């Protein structure tokens, strides 16, 4: 079936709802009215017919009474007896005499307004008297010319039955074919028939009775006819056919139905057709006395005029109503269609908006209990997010399609919104079911009409990026371990847990030995790789529940929770120590490092994050002090040490300004002639309360805190001033050696400082020697080379300190503008006993000489060492054998006439 | 575009409402349907036992057939028609009592009653007292008219008088009268004698026998002795069989005109008593060839048996139901008073042709036919009237008072004027 347009459907609906019931009612009313009216009309017509029948019967009965009465009159009897006794023709004289005698009496018997004639007939059938003297007078009805007339027949009947009756009407020949009927009565004399009296009744006498139109209105008519064989002969004038009575005849089959029925002897009434086909309300009767059929009829048009009028009025009213209501319906319908159109436009807009929204929007309808909700609509984003099409969700309950809504709280929000009408917003809802895992922000809004709108923004991606940010915030970007911040948080949580469960907990501070050296030597890149590898190894050493964090630099912290005892900690710590001490293969090179591990235990070493961390840190420093590569548990004394160190750092910052630093100078002796050729300036810190502090204690501290730069600058300036003082005191040939730290070498102002200091004190190039350690020189060879060349350009001498301890590459060494190698005291100490050291020392000396460098041996304490070195052409010797570092005031006076002590 | 049908159809599944409405309408229709109509009760009062039973049983059958046809057409005024049959036991007093019972106890709307005039005269006061309506289907002596009876048999001018006149004209003027001893034969013979007197005839003898009388040898011998031209027979009931047997026994085939013998009686008596010059006067014979009659005979035989025959009283009884039914329809009620008012105008086309009630006399316009008996019990028409004959219960040659005086004289006369043969009645 094709879909009908809206307006057609509206019209059909209107017809259905308004027009059909009205039309049905009108039809019912009209049919009932018409039926009732028809019934009434037919009853009226029937009543008229009955009345007419009665009138006709009465008329005829009166005539019968006339006939019977007159027949018993003596005048009739006497006349008949007298006339019958005479023989001879009617014209005879004696007959004429008798005729004259009886005529007046007989005339009185027949009312001439009713009767055409009165006749006397003797027993033999001779007509012996006639008032009108028509042709039948004198004839014999049994044998004469009129033996077949109605009169003759009636005479015979009357004589046989001694009975009086009216004959049918018919044209009567002796009366010039005038239509007439006869009433023939036997005349008895003492019970014996002597003849008969006949009254001739003309049709005209009957007509006033028949044609009375009382109650028949304009179109009413009484139709009378008799049957003549197979024809119908109309016996009274017809209104609609201009034919005289007794002349118009039609075949029985062609006559009107009512007349046919009447002539068959039936009676009835009904709405039917008359003899010219006009619709009539008719009643029909059979009139036995006349052998006529009678139809009383009135045209339907007239009889049912009120009904037809009512029909017309009703349909007119109906048409008016239809017109009015159709107009009203059309106007309303147009508004409705317009409203509908604008609604449709709104809906289209709404759909477009919904469809293009980046939020998922679902419209739902609550079920009867308000406990579950059925999908009414779902926008494109919603379909994409849920992975379901609109057709799949429409009409389905949300709990069935999305079983996770209850668990994540969305369903509860919907129920609340449905009940209260408030808008519920749920941020960061994690929806989960077998199919989906979404992070959404949801808003639940109750719409007018009881529907719910559920708006969900898919924040899964935002959640992921936020998680990443959080991870970054919580984790160390390089290693992926927890950062310091997270560590503290986690440790706090772990402490809570440990406190609650009365468990032990251990904090391990791990510092990589020599990381700085590797970092300096191999570059940050390699250092980073090393840290990453360390992180991996640490993670492999601990349980998943344990915390591994990078504290910063080369410091790591491991928190071991759920511990049973110290043994566990020892096991893990030992494992970490061993694992981290394994060689590292980084970018093709193998590096070695070892951890120093400090351990603080909960609860005995601290109850909070701060104290545990501080104590573990202290333990770690203790381990370093113990010579690195060790595991150290926290002890109470370490706390003092740690706080001492902090105090020391504080003091160090003020040490320069407070002039607490002093340079000591150790003599360097030329092997060849045992003369003094130079001094090495060594810094000493005169701490106001602690006395003399070893550089091994405060130099690392200065390097950590960055105080090394001002300290180094002070050292250079002080050394230059002292050389100038000594020159002023007359010491000409003396080279002052100053150690440069790695920080200083990287300091771009270094050359300017040195130059400024030398110029200030008018020093020459050979007055100053700068020493750098091997690892410092090698960490950034190119930068170091440039810096060193700039210094060399100042004319001073450059030396490599601690040669042999690092991983010096001779190829690099060659490129450095170095004039002096210093052989480390490590080698010199066992030079007499250890063949390896002796060999290294010898090889180094040979190598340096082959490169055109001089070699200074440090830590020479015995004559045997001096002899070995001298034998291998070591250029300069330095050590307690020749003099310990001493303040300038002590050493100065001996410079001019150098005499080694001891 | 929003789908309007969804808007309309969604809130209510409309077909479900249609079903509910239809069910409601149906229930309402069933609830408002009128209770089954009470039947219209029709009283039938005829002899099922006794001397008249053999004649009257056929009338009960005819009434039953007519009522069955009415019910087959849907009854009257939407109500079924129910026959209530009562037995007169051929006794007038019992008939009167049963009529009383039918009217008062059985609450019948109409009575179809009686064969004999004795029965009619006994029941007539009952019907009149209750302003009821009774149909009487038999030819009779006339001289009566009740406002509560419709007489649908032949009045004297429709049977006795024309029959007697025909007999005297065609068979001879010397007549011999034989009849049962009750009102009809006596009144009939009075009329016959009038006709004879008017037509110059001679009544040789006049004999009456009680109903059920069987010994007729003496009368037959008297007839043989007197040699009348024609015997006019007004015997009724079983006596006719013995009368005909007696004639047969003597080989007497004198022309005879019977007024109370029809096809039913002839067939019941059988061909053994066949009388070749036996004439009858009736308005109806079974072998009338009109289509209406052929249908009626066929239906009657189909209903009650191929060996059954119809007759004037049978068809009159059948017509009576139709006349009454038409009047009921016209009045719109079965109330006897109202129906009676409409009776005077009734007419219909029945098996015998047009039957019309004459309002003035409450008798029927009828045809008059004379037939001669055949061995099979049917009649061969020898003369038929071309026109219907006006009923005249009081023949016009005497005044009404004169007739009444004569009738009263008859009623007062001793019961047995003559049961002895050979002695003419006065």
Short mmCIF file of N, CA, C and O in Angstrom, two decimals, chain B residues 174-211:
data_model
loop_
_atom_site.label_atom_id
_atom_site.label_comp_id
_atom_site.label_asym_id
_atom_site.label_seq_id
_atom_site.Cartn_x
_atom_site.Cartn_y
_atom_site.Cartn_z
N UNK B 174 -90.42 -34.31 -8.52
CA UNK B 174 -90.89 -35.12 -7.41
C UNK B 174 -89.68 -35.46 -6.54
O UNK B 174 -88.81 -36.22 -6.93
N UNK B 175 -89.71 -34.89 -5.33
CA UNK B 175 -88.49 -35.04 -4.53
C UNK B 175 -88.77 -35.78 -3.23
O UNK B 175 -89.89 -35.76 -2.70
N UNK B 176 -87.72 -36.46 -2.74
CA UNK B 176 -87.83 -37.26 -1.52
C UNK B 176 -86.74 -36.79 -0.59
O UNK B 176 -85.57 -36.75 -0.94
N UNK B 177 -87.10 -36.39 0.64
CA UNK B 177 -86.15 -35.78 1.56
C UNK B 177 -85.72 -36.76 2.65
O UNK B 177 -86.58 -37.31 3.36
N UNK B 178 -84.39 -36.96 2.80
CA UNK B 178 -83.85 -37.81 3.86
C UNK B 178 -82.80 -37.00 4.62
O UNK B 178 -81.92 -36.40 3.99
N UNK B 179 -82.88 -36.98 5.96
CA UNK B 179 -81.87 -36.21 6.69
C UNK B 179 -81.66 -36.68 8.10
O UNK B 179 -82.42 -37.47 8.64
N UNK B 180 -80.58 -36.23 8.67
CA UNK B 180 -80.33 -36.50 10.09
C UNK B 180 -81.23 -35.60 10.90
O UNK B 180 -81.64 -34.52 10.45
N UNK B 181 -81.43 -36.06 12.12
CA UNK B 181 -82.42 -35.32 12.90
C UNK B 181 -81.74 -34.28 13.79
O UNK B 181 -81.52 -34.47 14.97
N UNK B 182 -81.42 -33.18 13.15
CA UNK B 182 -80.98 -32.02 13.94
C UNK B 182 -81.21 -30.78 13.11
O UNK B 182 -81.82 -30.82 12.04
N UNK B 183 -80.71 -29.67 13.55
CA UNK B 183 -81.18 -28.40 13.02
C UNK B 183 -80.93 -28.21 11.54
O UNK B 183 -81.77 -27.72 10.80
N UNK B 184 -79.72 -28.63 11.10
CA UNK B 184 -79.40 -28.37 9.69
C UNK B 184 -80.35 -29.07 8.72
O UNK B 184 -80.91 -28.41 7.84
N UNK B 185 -80.51 -30.36 8.86
CA UNK B 185 -81.39 -31.00 7.87
C UNK B 185 -82.81 -30.44 7.91
O UNK B 185 -83.43 -30.23 6.86
N UNK B 186 -83.25 -30.14 9.08
CA UNK B 186 -84.63 -29.64 9.17
C UNK B 186 -84.75 -28.26 8.53
O UNK B 186 -85.67 -28.01 7.74
N UNK B 187 -83.79 -27.38 8.86
CA UNK B 187 -83.84 -26.05 8.26
C UNK B 187 -83.63 -26.14 6.76
O UNK B 187 -84.26 -25.43 5.97
N UNK B 188 -82.69 -27.00 6.35
CA UNK B 188 -82.40 -27.16 4.94
C UNK B 188 -83.65 -27.62 4.20
O UNK B 188 -84.01 -27.07 3.13
N UNK B 189 -84.34 -28.57 4.78
CA UNK B 189 -85.54 -29.08 4.12
C UNK B 189 -86.64 -28.03 4.04
O UNK B 189 -87.43 -27.98 3.09
N UNK B 190 -86.68 -27.20 5.07
CA UNK B 190 -87.63 -26.09 5.02
C UNK B 190 -87.36 -25.21 3.80
O UNK B 190 -88.27 -24.84 3.06
N UNK B 191 -86.09 -24.92 3.56
CA UNK B 191 -85.71 -24.11 2.39
C UNK B 191 -86.02 -24.88 1.10
O UNK B 191 -86.48 -24.29 0.12
N UNK B 192 -85.70 -26.18 1.13
CA UNK B 192 -85.95 -27.00 -0.06
C UNK B 192 -87.44 -26.96 -0.42
O UNK B 192 -87.82 -26.81 -1.60
N UNK B 193 -88.21 -27.02 0.61
CA UNK B 193 -89.66 -27.01 0.34
C UNK B 193 -90.09 -25.66 -0.23
O UNK B 193 -90.96 -25.58 -1.09
N UNK B 194 -89.44 -24.57 0.26
CA UNK B 194 -89.71 -23.25 -0.32
C UNK B 194 -89.41 -23.26 -1.81
O UNK B 194 -90.18 -22.76 -2.62
N UNK B 195 -88.23 -23.80 -2.14
CA UNK B 195 -87.82 -23.83 -3.54
C UNK B 195 -88.80 -24.69 -4.35
O UNK B 195 -89.23 -24.30 -5.45
N UNK B 196 -89.13 -25.82 -3.75
CA UNK B 196 -90.05 -26.72 -4.45
C UNK B 196 -91.38 -26.00 -4.71
O UNK B 196 -91.94 -26.07 -5.81
N UNK B 197 -91.82 -25.30 -3.68
CA UNK B 197 -93.08 -24.59 -3.82
C UNK B 197 -92.99 -23.53 -4.91
O UNK B 197 -93.88 -23.41 -5.76
N UNK B 198 -91.85 -22.77 -4.87
CA UNK B 198 -91.69 -21.70 -5.86
C UNK B 198 -91.58 -22.25 -7.26
O UNK B 198 -92.02 -21.62 -8.21
N UNK B 199 -90.94 -23.44 -7.39
CA UNK B 199 -90.68 -23.98 -8.72
C UNK B 199 -91.71 -25.03 -9.11
O UNK B 199 -91.53 -25.75 -10.08
N UNK B 200 -92.78 -25.20 -8.30
CA UNK B 200 -93.83 -26.15 -8.64
C UNK B 200 -93.42 -27.59 -8.43
O UNK B 200 -93.88 -28.50 -9.13
N UNK B 201 -92.57 -27.85 -7.47
CA UNK B 201 -92.14 -29.22 -7.21
C UNK B 201 -93.04 -29.90 -6.20
O UNK B 201 -93.90 -29.28 -5.56
N UNK B 202 -92.86 -31.26 -6.03
CA UNK B 202 -93.68 -32.03 -5.12
C UNK B 202 -92.77 -32.77 -4.14
O UNK B 202 -91.85 -33.49 -4.56
N UNK B 203 -92.96 -32.54 -2.85
CA UNK B 203 -92.16 -33.26 -1.86
C UNK B 203 -92.91 -34.53 -1.52
O UNK B 203 -93.99 -34.49 -0.93
N UNK B 204 -92.36 -35.72 -1.87
CA UNK B 204 -93.04 -36.98 -1.64
C UNK B 204 -92.96 -37.40 -0.19
O UNK B 204 -93.92 -37.89 0.37
N UNK B 205 -91.81 -37.22 0.41
CA UNK B 205 -91.66 -37.65 1.80
C UNK B 205 -90.52 -36.86 2.46
O UNK B 205 -89.65 -36.30 1.78
N UNK B 206 -90.51 -36.84 3.75
CA UNK B 206 -89.47 -36.11 4.50
C UNK B 206 -89.15 -36.93 5.75
O UNK B 206 -90.01 -37.09 6.63
N UNK B 207 -87.91 -37.51 5.81
CA UNK B 207 -87.57 -38.40 6.91
C UNK B 207 -86.32 -37.94 7.64
O UNK B 207 -85.37 -37.51 7.01
N UNK B 208 -86.33 -38.06 8.98
CA UNK B 208 -85.17 -37.67 9.77
C UNK B 208 -84.71 -38.84 10.63
O UNK B 208 -85.54 -39.59 11.15
N UNK B 209 -83.39 -38.97 10.77
CA UNK B 209 -82.82 -40.06 11.57
C UNK B 209 -81.77 -39.48 12.50
O UNK B 209 -81.03 -38.53 12.13
N UNK B 210 -81.70 -40.07 13.68
CA UNK B 210 -80.72 -39.55 14.63
C UNK B 210 -79.30 -39.75 14.09
O UNK B 210 -79.06 -40.65 13.28
N UNK B 211 -78.39 -38.91 14.56
CA UNK B 211 -76.99 -39.03 14.11
C UNK B 211 -76.47 -40.40 14.49
O UNK B 211 -76.66 -40.86 15.62
#
